Structures are given as structure tokens and as C-alpha cells.
Amino acid sequence: MSVMQAMNIPPADPGLDAIFGALADPTRRAILTRLAHGPATVTELVAPFEISQPAVSRHLKVLEGAGLIERGIDEQRRPAKLRAANLAQAVEWLTQFRAFWGSSFDQLDDLLKVMKQQDVRTEDE
Amino acid sequence: MSVMQAMNIPPADPGLDAIFGALADPTRRAILTRLAHGPATVTELVAPFEISQPAVSRHLKVLEGAGLIERGIDEQRRPAKLRAANLAQAVEWLTQFRAFWGSSFDQLDDLLKVMKQQDVRTEDE
DNA sequence: TCATTATATAACATGTCTGTTATGCAAGCC
DNA sequence: GGCTTGCATAACAGACATGTTATATAATGA
């Protein structure tokens, strides 16, 4: 039995690769923050940044690939909408380190239960 | 005033780039998980993975650059030790989306206070 | 001193970002 | 129909990431 197995270390999760990878870019984080205030079209998202429209379109594709946004259809527009549920996966992974911040972190466990319930509801929409 | 300013969107944080970037790699996440069980030398970290020792050394450098580990000195060894405090930054960033999971997420605010206090204590060591 | 162990670094190949400009295409408007 | 708007995609460039092997360095130990 390998060390990793003995220590009950979870297998590599391609979902987490995508999620953390998406969050690693400052433009994408800013886009998510913007979307937390409501859906936005590509054109609206381009405006505050000094990058081209195709660049934003590709950032959106990365975010969509990570399951962090959804795209809609509104005539010619393809509004992006936050899909925060998958951010829960990131938080969940981070909770394995809660012991390093003190036992109060256990509250996060309860929190995750709530998040997962919300997740299910989101799926149903 | 730009849209981003009006919406009180935080400026790009190069620290978050490094932290999320470090977490985007499955090998690095596995290393952090392993280190959550205690410090480990490079040789010990190489064993469970099918990558070369230099590759692990570079992953450790990335993690160190993100402030997620510290290196020690033990004769010829340079043991890596988890420095989980900076993971709090990641969690903190994620909390801006707590409204999407329900108000129970507010507990995370309290949590962060604890984490930050721990942070200060860690700095003092 | 010489060998061994532990780790770092250099040099290199390859693949993946991230951005650009140019262009295609669909939907609405005159 | 022809123009405008909104967005996607293709093609390209440059930087960065990740892995390799070979080698350097530092500490221990015979």
C-alpha cells in the first residue's frame, strides 16, 4: 500500500484542476466578482477591462468549462450568469486544513452541508 | 468612475494568482494534503509520485512562492512544512459568494476572524 | 579523502496560457 | 436587402508551465 493510500489522500480531481485553474487568473476572478452582482453580456464584461472581446470570450469559456458560469441566450446576446455551486468544491477541498486554524473551523463542515443542499436545488432549476 | 469601481470590486491580487495557481496542480494539492499530516523531506515526497525529484523540488518552490509551505534545514535534508495560513486568503476570496449558498454562510465571517488571529500568531513564531 | 545521500539547478523539449488581429455568422433594424 | 450589433472562432505570437536528464553542491560517514 502506498503512502498516499495509507494516509487516505483523495485522488486527483480534474474538476479541482479546472476550478482552481480558473480562479488563478485575475481577470477571471474579476469577472466572477462582477457576475456576483448579476448576469452580464460579453460586451458589458469587456468594458471594464483593457483586453479585447475575444479574450473575454475565452475567459468565459474557461469559466464555463470549470462550471463556474452558465451562458444564456437573449437575442444576439449570450449573457453569463454566475454558477457559484462549484466554488463549494474549492471550499470543500480547503477544509481539510481547518485543523491548522483551530477547531472553530469545524463550523465549515455544517456550512458545507448547507452548500451541498443548495447545490441540489440549483441542479433542479 | 468605472463599473468595477462602482461595484467595489477588489483590485487584482498577485498573491491570489500565486495561491490559486499553486492549487491548480494536482501534484501540488497532493503534496499539501500530505504535508497536512506533518513535515516531509523531498525524498519522502517524491516516493508516492511517478515524477522525478527535480520535478518535486520545483513544485515545492511554487508552493513556497505562494507562501503555502516553509522549508527547514535538517542536515542534508530540507523538510517542507505546511504553512496553511495563506490558504485563508483563498477562503476569504471565496466568501464573497456566500450569498449564493444562503445566509448560513455568514458563519464564515466569524471563521475568518479566527483564521486571521491564528495568522498573526503564526507570524510571531 | 572518497563515496553516499539529499537536494538544487541548468538545459532542454513540449504543451498550454493569454493575448492579439482578422474574420465568420446570427439576430435585429433601417 | 444591407447595415449594425453581439459574439465566436481561427491563426498566430510570446510567455509560462511541467516534465525530463545531466550535473552541481552540500552534508554525512566510512
PDB file of C-alpha atoms (C1' of nucleotides) in Angstrom:
ATOM      1  CA  MET A   1       0.000   0.000   0.000  1.00  0.00           C
ATOM      2  CA  SER A   2       1.369   3.381  -0.971  1.00  0.00           C
ATOM      3  CA  VAL A   3       1.906   6.200   1.444  1.00  0.00           C
ATOM      4  CA  MET A   4      -0.848   8.203  -0.200  1.00  0.00           C
ATOM      5  CA  GLN A   5      -3.323   5.404   0.160  1.00  0.00           C
ATOM      6  CA  ALA A   6      -2.328   4.778   3.751  1.00  0.00           C
ATOM      7  CA  MET A   7      -2.985   8.427   4.513  1.00  0.00           C
ATOM      8  CA  ASN A   8      -6.355   8.399   2.834  1.00  0.00           C
ATOM      9  CA  ILE A   9      -5.382  11.053   0.367  1.00  0.00           C
ATOM     10  CA  PRO A  10      -8.105  11.744  -2.204  1.00  0.00           C
ATOM     11  CA  PRO A  11      -7.314  11.000  -5.868  1.00  0.00           C
ATOM     12  CA  ALA A  12      -6.503  13.778  -8.285  1.00  0.00           C
ATOM     13  CA  ASP A  13      -9.672  15.610  -9.218  1.00  0.00           C
ATOM     14  CA  PRO A  14      -9.732  17.103 -12.699  1.00  0.00           C
ATOM     15  CA  GLY A  15     -12.631  19.257 -11.545  1.00  0.00           C
ATOM     16  CA  LEU A  16     -10.478  20.922  -8.952  1.00  0.00           C
ATOM     17  CA  ASP A  17      -7.762  21.444 -11.544  1.00  0.00           C
ATOM     18  CA  ALA A  18     -10.255  23.340 -13.661  1.00  0.00           C
ATOM     19  CA  ILE A  19     -11.772  25.284 -10.777  1.00  0.00           C
ATOM     20  CA  PHE A  20      -8.524  26.410  -9.184  1.00  0.00           C
ATOM     21  CA  GLY A  21      -7.027  26.969 -12.604  1.00  0.00           C
ATOM     22  CA  ALA A  22      -9.921  29.237 -13.497  1.00  0.00           C
ATOM     23  CA  LEU A  23      -9.510  31.150 -10.250  1.00  0.00           C
ATOM     24  CA  ALA A  24      -5.786  31.617 -10.816  1.00  0.00           C
ATOM     25  CA  ASP A  25      -6.381  34.380 -13.342  1.00  0.00           C
ATOM     26  CA  PRO A  26      -7.126  37.890 -12.030  1.00  0.00           C
ATOM     27  CA  THR A  27      -9.356  38.779 -14.960  1.00  0.00           C
ATOM     28  CA  ARG A  28     -11.464  35.680 -14.411  1.00  0.00           C
ATOM     29  CA  ARG A  29     -11.740  36.385 -10.696  1.00  0.00           C
ATOM     30  CA  ALA A  30     -12.862  39.920 -11.505  1.00  0.00           C
ATOM     31  CA  ILE A  31     -15.423  38.545 -13.935  1.00  0.00           C
ATOM     32  CA  LEU A  32     -16.814  36.233 -11.259  1.00  0.00           C
ATOM     33  CA  THR A  33     -16.952  39.095  -8.786  1.00  0.00           C
ATOM     34  CA  ARG A  34     -18.793  41.166 -11.349  1.00  0.00           C
ATOM     35  CA  LEU A  35     -21.222  38.340 -12.005  1.00  0.00           C
ATOM     36  CA  ALA A  36     -21.922  38.070  -8.299  1.00  0.00           C
ATOM     37  CA  HIS A  37     -23.839  41.310  -8.793  1.00  0.00           C
ATOM     38  CA  GLY A  38     -25.921  39.837 -11.599  1.00  0.00           C
ATOM     39  CA  PRO A  39     -25.670  38.426 -15.125  1.00  0.00           C
ATOM     40  CA  ALA A  40     -23.770  40.339 -17.772  1.00  0.00           C
ATOM     41  CA  THR A  41     -23.312  40.153 -21.519  1.00  0.00           C
ATOM     42  CA  VAL A  42     -19.910  39.781 -23.131  1.00  0.00           C
ATOM     43  CA  THR A  43     -19.932  43.387 -24.204  1.00  0.00           C
ATOM     44  CA  GLU A  44     -20.671  44.514 -20.672  1.00  0.00           C
ATOM     45  CA  LEU A  45     -17.854  42.384 -19.352  1.00  0.00           C
ATOM     46  CA  VAL A  46     -15.373  43.692 -21.892  1.00  0.00           C
ATOM     47  CA  ALA A  47     -15.916  47.330 -20.949  1.00  0.00           C
ATOM     48  CA  PRO A  48     -14.089  47.470 -17.587  1.00  0.00           C
ATOM     49  CA  PHE A  49     -11.071  45.535 -18.829  1.00  0.00           C
ATOM     50  CA  GLU A  50      -8.357  46.616 -21.169  1.00  0.00           C
ATOM     51  CA  ILE A  51      -8.439  43.431 -23.138  1.00  0.00           C
ATOM     52  CA  SER A  52     -10.147  42.518 -26.377  1.00  0.00           C
ATOM     53  CA  GLN A  53     -13.577  40.980 -26.722  1.00  0.00           C
ATOM     54  CA  PRO A  54     -12.202  37.643 -27.960  1.00  0.00           C
ATOM     55  CA  ALA A  55     -10.004  37.484 -24.852  1.00  0.00           C
ATOM     56  CA  VAL A  56     -13.050  37.901 -22.625  1.00  0.00           C
ATOM     57  CA  SER A  57     -14.956  35.321 -24.647  1.00  0.00           C
ATOM     58  CA  ARG A  58     -12.202  32.826 -23.987  1.00  0.00           C
ATOM     59  CA  HIS A  59     -12.076  33.618 -20.284  1.00  0.00           C
ATOM     60  CA  LEU A  60     -15.782  32.914 -20.215  1.00  0.00           C
ATOM     61  CA  LYS A  61     -15.182  29.621 -21.932  1.00  0.00           C
ATOM     62  CA  VAL A  62     -12.642  28.680 -19.266  1.00  0.00           C
ATOM     63  CA  LEU A  63     -15.087  29.646 -16.518  1.00  0.00           C
ATOM     64  CA  GLU A  64     -17.825  27.671 -18.211  1.00  0.00           C
ATOM     65  CA  GLY A  65     -15.503  24.683 -18.502  1.00  0.00           C
ATOM     66  CA  ALA A  66     -14.929  24.866 -14.763  1.00  0.00           C
ATOM     67  CA  GLY A  67     -18.669  25.004 -14.206  1.00  0.00           C
ATOM     68  CA  LEU A  68     -18.443  28.421 -12.605  1.00  0.00           C
ATOM     69  CA  ILE A  69     -20.778  30.185 -15.018  1.00  0.00           C
ATOM     70  CA  GLU A  70     -23.671  29.399 -17.307  1.00  0.00           C
ATOM     71  CA  ARG A  71     -24.445  31.046 -20.594  1.00  0.00           C
ATOM     72  CA  GLY A  72     -27.876  32.235 -21.599  1.00  0.00           C
ATOM     73  CA  ILE A  73     -29.477  33.354 -24.834  1.00  0.00           C
ATOM     74  CA  ASP A  74     -31.071  36.769 -25.247  1.00  0.00           C
ATOM     75  CA  GLU A  75     -31.453  37.582 -28.931  1.00  0.00           C
ATOM     76  CA  GLN A  76     -27.878  38.170 -30.119  1.00  0.00           C
ATOM     77  CA  ARG A  77     -26.583  38.284 -26.577  1.00  0.00           C
ATOM     78  CA  ARG A  78     -25.119  35.382 -24.619  1.00  0.00           C
ATOM     79  CA  PRO A  79     -25.334  36.627 -21.045  1.00  0.00           C
ATOM     80  CA  ALA A  80     -23.090  34.966 -18.480  1.00  0.00           C
ATOM     81  CA  LYS A  81     -24.557  34.040 -15.125  1.00  0.00           C
ATOM     82  CA  LEU A  82     -22.685  33.011 -12.014  1.00  0.00           C
ATOM     83  CA  ARG A  83     -22.953  29.368 -11.063  1.00  0.00           C
ATOM     84  CA  ALA A  84     -21.321  29.537  -7.664  1.00  0.00           C
ATOM     85  CA  ALA A  85     -22.162  25.998  -6.650  1.00  0.00           C
ATOM     86  CA  ASN A  86     -18.902  24.643  -7.950  1.00  0.00           C
ATOM     87  CA  LEU A  87     -16.954  27.087  -5.855  1.00  0.00           C
ATOM     88  CA  ALA A  88     -18.140  24.919  -2.999  1.00  0.00           C
ATOM     89  CA  GLN A  89     -15.839  22.204  -4.266  1.00  0.00           C
ATOM     90  CA  ALA A  90     -12.908  24.523  -3.803  1.00  0.00           C
ATOM     91  CA  VAL A  91     -14.002  25.458  -0.301  1.00  0.00           C
ATOM     92  CA  GLU A  92     -14.569  21.819   0.493  1.00  0.00           C
ATOM     93  CA  TRP A  93     -11.037  20.909  -0.534  1.00  0.00           C
ATOM     94  CA  LEU A  94      -9.670  23.732   1.595  1.00  0.00           C
ATOM     95  CA  THR A  95     -11.489  22.487   4.677  1.00  0.00           C
ATOM     96  CA  GLN A  96      -9.084  19.593   5.071  1.00  0.00           C
ATOM     97  CA  PHE A  97      -6.696  22.159   6.511  1.00  0.00           C
ATOM     98  CA  ARG A  98      -9.112  23.517   9.067  1.00  0.00           C
ATOM     99  CA  ALA A  99      -7.135  21.900  11.884  1.00  0.00           C
ATOM    100  CA  PHE A 100      -4.379  24.377  11.143  1.00  0.00           C
ATOM    101  CA  TRP A 101      -6.575  27.308  12.005  1.00  0.00           C
ATOM    102  CA  GLY A 102      -8.208  25.942  15.116  1.00  0.00           C
ATOM    103  CA  SER A 103     -11.226  23.830  15.858  1.00  0.00           C
ATOM    104  CA  SER A 104     -13.664  26.688  15.208  1.00  0.00           C
ATOM    105  CA  PHE A 105     -13.182  25.745  11.621  1.00  0.00           C
ATOM    106  CA  ASP A 106     -15.468  22.823  12.241  1.00  0.00           C
ATOM    107  CA  GLN A 107     -18.341  25.187  11.565  1.00  0.00           C
ATOM    108  CA  LEU A 108     -17.310  24.936   7.967  1.00  0.00           C
ATOM    109  CA  ASP A 109     -18.475  21.361   7.953  1.00  0.00           C
ATOM    110  CA  ASP A 110     -22.005  22.433   8.773  1.00  0.00           C
ATOM    111  CA  LEU A 111     -21.642  25.135   6.224  1.00  0.00           C
ATOM    112  CA  LEU A 112     -20.770  22.667   3.527  1.00  0.00           C
ATOM    113  CA  LYS A 113     -23.895  20.692   4.258  1.00  0.00           C
ATOM    114  CA  VAL A 114     -25.918  23.801   3.570  1.00  0.00           C
ATOM    115  CA  MET A 115     -23.948  24.497   0.437  1.00  0.00           C
ATOM    116  CA  LYS A 116     -24.490  20.994  -0.879  1.00  0.00           C
ATOM    117  CA  GLN A 117     -28.214  21.219  -0.269  1.00  0.00           C
ATOM    118  CA  GLN A 118     -28.271  24.461  -2.177  1.00  0.00           C
ATOM    119  CA  ASP A 119     -26.306  22.688  -4.856  1.00  0.00           C
ATOM    120  CA  VAL A 120     -29.008  20.096  -5.330  1.00  0.00           C
ATOM    121  CA  ARG A 121     -31.612  22.788  -5.537  1.00  0.00           C
ATOM    122  CA  THR A 122     -29.578  24.632  -8.117  1.00  0.00           C
ATOM    123  CA  GLU A 123     -29.357  21.467 -10.213  1.00  0.00           C
ATOM    124  CA  ASP A 124     -33.129  21.180 -10.178  1.00  0.00           C
ATOM    125  CA  GLU A 125     -33.771  24.623 -11.584  1.00  0.00           C
TER     126      GLU A 125
ATOM    127  CA  MET B   1     -15.972  56.081 -12.418  1.00  0.00           C
ATOM    128  CA  SER B   2     -15.594  52.630 -13.878  1.00  0.00           C
ATOM    129  CA  VAL B   3     -18.096  49.872 -13.397  1.00  0.00           C
ATOM    130  CA  MET B   4     -15.601  47.905 -11.385  1.00  0.00           C
ATOM    131  CA  GLN B   5     -15.003  50.786  -9.021  1.00  0.00           C
ATOM    132  CA  ALA B   6     -18.683  51.489  -8.656  1.00  0.00           C
ATOM    133  CA  MET B   7     -19.232  47.891  -7.672  1.00  0.00           C
ATOM    134  CA  ASN B   8     -16.450  47.943  -5.150  1.00  0.00           C
ATOM    135  CA  ILE B   9     -14.549  45.192  -6.843  1.00  0.00           C
ATOM    136  CA  PRO B  10     -11.202  44.493  -5.204  1.00  0.00           C
ATOM    137  CA  PRO B  11      -8.047  45.105  -7.253  1.00  0.00           C
ATOM    138  CA  ALA B  12      -6.147  42.222  -8.796  1.00  0.00           C
ATOM    139  CA  ASP B  13      -4.185  40.435  -6.116  1.00  0.00           C
ATOM    140  CA  PRO B  14      -0.952  38.822  -7.262  1.00  0.00           C
ATOM    141  CA  GLY B  15      -0.988  36.788  -4.059  1.00  0.00           C
ATOM    142  CA  LEU B  16      -4.237  35.157  -5.066  1.00  0.00           C
ATOM    143  CA  ASP B  17      -2.806  34.468  -8.500  1.00  0.00           C
ATOM    144  CA  ALA B  18       0.023  32.556  -6.870  1.00  0.00           C
ATOM    145  CA  ILE B  19      -2.167  30.774  -4.340  1.00  0.00           C
ATOM    146  CA  PHE B  20      -4.858  29.623  -6.743  1.00  0.00           C
ATOM    147  CA  GLY B  21      -2.215  28.888  -9.357  1.00  0.00           C
ATOM    148  CA  ALA B  22      -0.394  26.661  -6.900  1.00  0.00           C
ATOM    149  CA  LEU B  23      -3.627  24.868  -6.041  1.00  0.00           C
ATOM    150  CA  ALA B  24      -4.455  24.278  -9.697  1.00  0.00           C
ATOM    151  CA  ASP B  25      -1.937  21.450  -9.967  1.00  0.00           C
ATOM    152  CA  PRO B  26      -2.994  18.025  -8.669  1.00  0.00           C
ATOM    153  CA  THR B  27       0.514  17.068  -7.612  1.00  0.00           C
ATOM    154  CA  ARG B  28       0.841  20.230  -5.562  1.00  0.00           C
ATOM    155  CA  ARG B  29      -2.535  19.669  -3.940  1.00  0.00           C
ATOM    156  CA  ALA B  30      -1.477  16.139  -3.065  1.00  0.00           C
ATOM    157  CA  ILE B  31       1.752  17.481  -1.589  1.00  0.00           C
ATOM    158  CA  LEU B  32      -0.189  19.927   0.577  1.00  0.00           C
ATOM    159  CA  THR B  33      -2.518  17.166   1.688  1.00  0.00           C
ATOM    160  CA  ARG B  34       0.459  15.022   2.557  1.00  0.00           C
ATOM    161  CA  LEU B  35       2.035  17.883   4.493  1.00  0.00           C
ATOM    162  CA  ALA B  36      -1.157  18.320   6.465  1.00  0.00           C
ATOM    163  CA  HIS B  37      -0.096  15.102   8.201  1.00  0.00           C
ATOM    164  CA  GLY B  38       3.296  16.520   9.086  1.00  0.00           C
ATOM    165  CA  PRO B  39       6.529  17.789   7.533  1.00  0.00           C
ATOM    166  CA  ALA B  40       8.252  15.710   4.863  1.00  0.00           C
ATOM    167  CA  THR B  41      11.584  15.740   3.089  1.00  0.00           C
ATOM    168  CA  VAL B  42      11.864  15.981  -0.656  1.00  0.00           C
ATOM    169  CA  THR B  43      12.779  12.322  -0.913  1.00  0.00           C
ATOM    170  CA  GLU B  44       9.716  11.362   1.083  1.00  0.00           C
ATOM    171  CA  LEU B  45       7.539  13.477  -1.154  1.00  0.00           C
ATOM    172  CA  VAL B  46       8.978  12.012  -4.328  1.00  0.00           C
ATOM    173  CA  ALA B  47       8.193   8.424  -3.362  1.00  0.00           C
ATOM    174  CA  PRO B  48       4.395   8.384  -3.880  1.00  0.00           C
ATOM    175  CA  PHE B  49       4.540  10.210  -7.198  1.00  0.00           C
ATOM    176  CA  GLU B  50       5.724   8.980 -10.543  1.00  0.00           C
ATOM    177  CA  ILE B  51       7.679  12.101 -11.261  1.00  0.00           C
ATOM    178  CA  SER B  52      11.339  12.917 -10.835  1.00  0.00           C
ATOM    179  CA  GLN B  53      12.938  14.508  -7.807  1.00  0.00           C
ATOM    180  CA  PRO B  54      13.674  17.769  -9.654  1.00  0.00           C
ATOM    181  CA  ALA B  55      10.023  17.996 -10.581  1.00  0.00           C
ATOM    182  CA  VAL B  56       9.025  17.732  -6.936  1.00  0.00           C
ATOM    183  CA  SER B  57      11.665  20.284  -5.965  1.00  0.00           C
ATOM    184  CA  ARG B  58      10.128  22.711  -8.396  1.00  0.00           C
ATOM    185  CA  HIS B  59       6.603  22.073  -7.171  1.00  0.00           C
ATOM    186  CA  LEU B  60       7.884  22.861  -3.696  1.00  0.00           C
ATOM    187  CA  LYS B  61       9.362  26.086  -4.988  1.00  0.00           C
ATOM    188  CA  VAL B  62       5.992  27.065  -6.435  1.00  0.00           C
ATOM    189  CA  LEU B  63       4.281  26.262  -3.140  1.00  0.00           C
ATOM    190  CA  GLU B  64       6.886  28.232  -1.259  1.00  0.00           C
ATOM    191  CA  GLY B  65       6.416  31.157  -3.636  1.00  0.00           C
ATOM    192  CA  ALA B  66       2.714  31.107  -2.837  1.00  0.00           C
ATOM    193  CA  GLY B  67       3.525  31.079   0.861  1.00  0.00           C
ATOM    194  CA  LEU B  68       1.859  27.726   1.341  1.00  0.00           C
ATOM    195  CA  ILE B  69       4.895  25.910   2.710  1.00  0.00           C
ATOM    196  CA  GLU B  70       8.098  26.673   4.572  1.00  0.00           C
ATOM    197  CA  ARG B  71      11.385  24.891   4.170  1.00  0.00           C
ATOM    198  CA  GLY B  72      13.519  23.753   7.088  1.00  0.00           C
ATOM    199  CA  ILE B  73      17.042  22.522   7.472  1.00  0.00           C
ATOM    200  CA  ASP B  74      17.889  19.114   8.914  1.00  0.00           C
ATOM    201  CA  GLU B  75      21.430  18.159   7.996  1.00  0.00           C
ATOM    202  CA  GLN B  76      21.271  17.496   4.270  1.00  0.00           C
ATOM    203  CA  ARG B  77      17.523  17.486   4.287  1.00  0.00           C
ATOM    204  CA  ARG B  78      15.256  20.444   3.548  1.00  0.00           C
ATOM    205  CA  PRO B  79      11.959  19.331   5.032  1.00  0.00           C
ATOM    206  CA  ALA B  80       8.820  21.044   3.793  1.00  0.00           C
ATOM    207  CA  LYS B  81       6.250  22.146   6.334  1.00  0.00           C
ATOM    208  CA  LEU B  82       2.715  23.262   5.678  1.00  0.00           C
ATOM    209  CA  ARG B  83       2.035  26.943   6.130  1.00  0.00           C
ATOM    210  CA  ALA B  84      -1.719  26.870   5.823  1.00  0.00           C
ATOM    211  CA  ALA B  85      -2.263  30.482   6.854  1.00  0.00           C
ATOM    212  CA  ASN B  86      -2.195  31.697   3.281  1.00  0.00           C
ATOM    213  CA  LEU B  87      -4.930  29.293   2.330  1.00  0.00           C
ATOM    214  CA  ALA B  88      -7.095  31.616   4.388  1.00  0.00           C
ATOM    215  CA  GLN B  89      -6.680  34.209   1.669  1.00  0.00           C
ATOM    216  CA  ALA B  90      -8.238  31.815  -0.804  1.00  0.00           C
ATOM    217  CA  VAL B  91     -11.123  31.051   1.528  1.00  0.00           C
ATOM    218  CA  GLU B  92     -11.567  34.735   2.186  1.00  0.00           C
ATOM    219  CA  TRP B  93     -11.868  35.500  -1.500  1.00  0.00           C
ATOM    220  CA  LEU B  94     -14.426  32.730  -1.882  1.00  0.00           C
ATOM    221  CA  THR B  95     -16.592  34.144   0.876  1.00  0.00           C
ATOM    222  CA  GLN B  96     -17.774  36.971  -1.346  1.00  0.00           C
ATOM    223  CA  PHE B  97     -20.059  34.401  -2.937  1.00  0.00           C
ATOM    224  CA  ARG B  98     -21.584  33.218   0.298  1.00  0.00           C
ATOM    225  CA  ALA B  99     -24.881  34.888  -0.598  1.00  0.00           C
ATOM    226  CA  PHE B 100     -25.270  32.289  -3.310  1.00  0.00           C
ATOM    227  CA  TRP B 101     -25.329  29.496  -0.793  1.00  0.00           C
ATOM    228  CA  GLY B 102     -27.598  31.038   1.798  1.00  0.00           C
ATOM    229  CA  SER B 103     -27.093  33.261   4.801  1.00  0.00           C
ATOM    230  CA  SER B 104     -25.682  30.457   6.945  1.00  0.00           C
ATOM    231  CA  PHE B 105     -22.518  31.232   5.144  1.00  0.00           C
ATOM    232  CA  ASP B 106     -22.156  34.243   7.382  1.00  0.00           C
ATOM    233  CA  GLN B 107     -20.542  31.918   9.883  1.00  0.00           C
ATOM    234  CA  LEU B 108     -17.576  32.017   7.596  1.00  0.00           C
ATOM    235  CA  ASP B 109     -17.041  35.626   8.535  1.00  0.00           C
ATOM    236  CA  ASP B 110     -16.506  34.655  12.145  1.00  0.00           C
ATOM    237  CA  LEU B 111     -14.334  31.877  10.954  1.00  0.00           C
ATOM    238  CA  LEU B 112     -12.120  34.235   9.058  1.00  0.00           C
ATOM    239  CA  LYS B 113     -11.582  36.303  12.149  1.00  0.00           C
ATOM    240  CA  VAL B 114     -10.260  33.228  13.896  1.00  0.00           C
ATOM    241  CA  MET B 115      -8.098  32.378  10.939  1.00  0.00           C
ATOM    242  CA  LYS B 116      -6.594  35.844  10.832  1.00  0.00           C
ATOM    243  CA  GLN B 117      -5.784  35.758  14.513  1.00  0.00           C
ATOM    244  CA  GLN B 118      -4.062  32.443  14.015  1.00  0.00           C
ATOM    245  CA  ASP B 119      -2.254  34.065  11.149  1.00  0.00           C
ATOM    246  CA  VAL B 120      -0.787  36.758  13.350  1.00  0.00           C
ATOM    247  CA  ARG B 121       0.268  34.171  15.856  1.00  0.00           C
ATOM    248  CA  THR B 122       1.952  32.142  13.144  1.00  0.00           C
ATOM    249  CA  GLU B 123       3.878  35.231  12.024  1.00  0.00           C
ATOM    250  CA  ASP B 124       5.166  35.716  15.549  1.00  0.00           C
ATOM    251  CA  GLU B 125       6.624  32.239  15.864  1.00  0.00           C
TER     252      GLU B 125
ATOM    253  C1'  DT C   1      39.903  11.561   1.138  1.00  0.00           C
ATOM    254  C1'  DC C   2      36.286   9.391  -1.260  1.00  0.00           C
ATOM    255  C1'  DA C   3      31.658   7.683  -1.519  1.00  0.00           C
ATOM    256  C1'  DT C   4      26.889   8.316  -0.395  1.00  0.00           C
ATOM    257  C1'  DT C   5      22.819  10.830   0.403  1.00  0.00           C
ATOM    258  C1'  DA C   6      19.759  14.777  -0.205  1.00  0.00           C
ATOM    259  C1'  DT C   7      18.623  18.477  -2.792  1.00  0.00           C
ATOM    260  C1'  DA C   8      19.075  22.206  -6.205  1.00  0.00           C
ATOM    261  C1'  DT C   9      19.873  23.949 -10.652  1.00  0.00           C
ATOM    262  C1'  DA C  10      20.798  24.045 -15.718  1.00  0.00           C
ATOM    263  C1'  DA C  11      19.448  22.898 -20.214  1.00  0.00           C
ATOM    264  C1'  DC C  12      16.103  21.305 -22.988  1.00  0.00           C
ATOM    265  C1'  DA C  13      11.524  19.666 -25.180  1.00  0.00           C
ATOM    266  C1'  DT C  14       6.853  20.191 -25.310  1.00  0.00           C
ATOM    267  C1'  DG C  15       2.489  21.726 -24.345  1.00  0.00           C
ATOM    268  C1'  DT C  16      -0.554  25.120 -22.508  1.00  0.00           C
ATOM    269  C1'  DC C  17      -1.899  30.021 -21.428  1.00  0.00           C
ATOM    270  C1'  DT C  18      -3.152  34.623 -22.824  1.00  0.00           C
ATOM    271  C1'  DG C  19      -3.300  37.963 -25.696  1.00  0.00           C
ATOM    272  C1'  DT C  20      -3.695  39.896 -30.425  1.00  0.00           C
ATOM    273  C1'  DT C  21      -5.993  40.797 -35.206  1.00  0.00           C
ATOM    274  C1'  DA C  22      -8.885  39.166 -38.805  1.00  0.00           C
ATOM    275  C1'  DT C  23     -12.898  37.125 -39.969  1.00  0.00           C
ATOM    276  C1'  DG C  24     -17.293  34.483 -39.785  1.00  0.00           C
ATOM    277  C1'  DC C  25     -22.011  34.302 -38.508  1.00  0.00           C
ATOM    278  C1'  DA C  26     -26.527  35.066 -36.452  1.00  0.00           C
ATOM    279  C1'  DA C  27     -30.097  38.321 -34.948  1.00  0.00           C
ATOM    280  C1'  DG C  28     -32.238  42.703 -35.150  1.00  0.00           C
ATOM    281  C1'  DC C  29     -33.079  47.209 -37.577  1.00  0.00           C
ATOM    282  C1'  DC C  30     -33.472  50.735 -41.469  1.00  0.00           C
TER     283       DC C  30
ATOM    284  C1'  DG D   1     -31.573  43.613 -48.956  1.00  0.00           C
ATOM    285  C1'  DG D   2     -27.907  45.761 -46.475  1.00  0.00           C
ATOM    286  C1'  DC D   3     -26.082  47.750 -42.176  1.00  0.00           C
ATOM    287  C1'  DT D   4     -25.199  47.231 -37.273  1.00  0.00           C
ATOM    288  C1'  DT D   5     -24.624  44.748 -33.105  1.00  0.00           C
ATOM    289  C1'  DG D   6     -23.028  40.829 -30.373  1.00  0.00           C
ATOM    290  C1'  DC D   7     -20.324  37.162 -30.110  1.00  0.00           C
ATOM    291  C1'  DA D   8     -17.412  33.146 -31.622  1.00  0.00           C
ATOM    292  C1'  DT D   9     -13.582  31.193 -33.855  1.00  0.00           C
ATOM    293  C1'  DA D  10      -9.189  30.843 -36.466  1.00  0.00           C
ATOM    294  C1'  DA D  11      -4.477  31.862 -36.826  1.00  0.00           C
ATOM    295  C1'  DC D  12      -0.656  33.496 -34.812  1.00  0.00           C
ATOM    296  C1'  DA D  13       2.982  35.165 -31.255  1.00  0.00           C
ATOM    297  C1'  DG D  14       5.142  35.202 -26.972  1.00  0.00           C
ATOM    298  C1'  DA D  15       5.380  33.846 -22.330  1.00  0.00           C
ATOM    299  C1'  DC D  16       4.903  30.383 -18.956  1.00  0.00           C
ATOM    300  C1'  DA D  17       4.374  25.575 -17.078  1.00  0.00           C
ATOM    301  C1'  DT D  18       5.840  20.954 -16.447  1.00  0.00           C
ATOM    302  C1'  DG D  19       8.399  17.302 -17.244  1.00  0.00           C
ATOM    303  C1'  DT D  20      12.929  15.127 -18.404  1.00  0.00           C
ATOM    304  C1'  DT D  21      18.182  14.112 -17.887  1.00  0.00           C
ATOM    305  C1'  DA D  22      22.587  15.657 -16.525  1.00  0.00           C
ATOM    306  C1'  DT D  23      25.157  17.900 -13.316  1.00  0.00           C
ATOM    307  C1'  DA D  24      26.444  20.804  -9.326  1.00  0.00           C
ATOM    308  C1'  DT D  25      26.541  21.404  -4.376  1.00  0.00           C
ATOM    309  C1'  DA D  26      26.387  20.387   0.454  1.00  0.00           C
ATOM    310  C1'  DA D  27      26.449  17.408   4.394  1.00  0.00           C
ATOM    311  C1'  DT D  28      27.461  12.811   6.372  1.00  0.00           C
ATOM    312  C1'  DG D  29      30.073   8.966   7.019  1.00  0.00           C
ATOM    313  C1'  DA D  30      33.493   5.123   6.126  1.00  0.00           C
TER     314       DA D  30
END
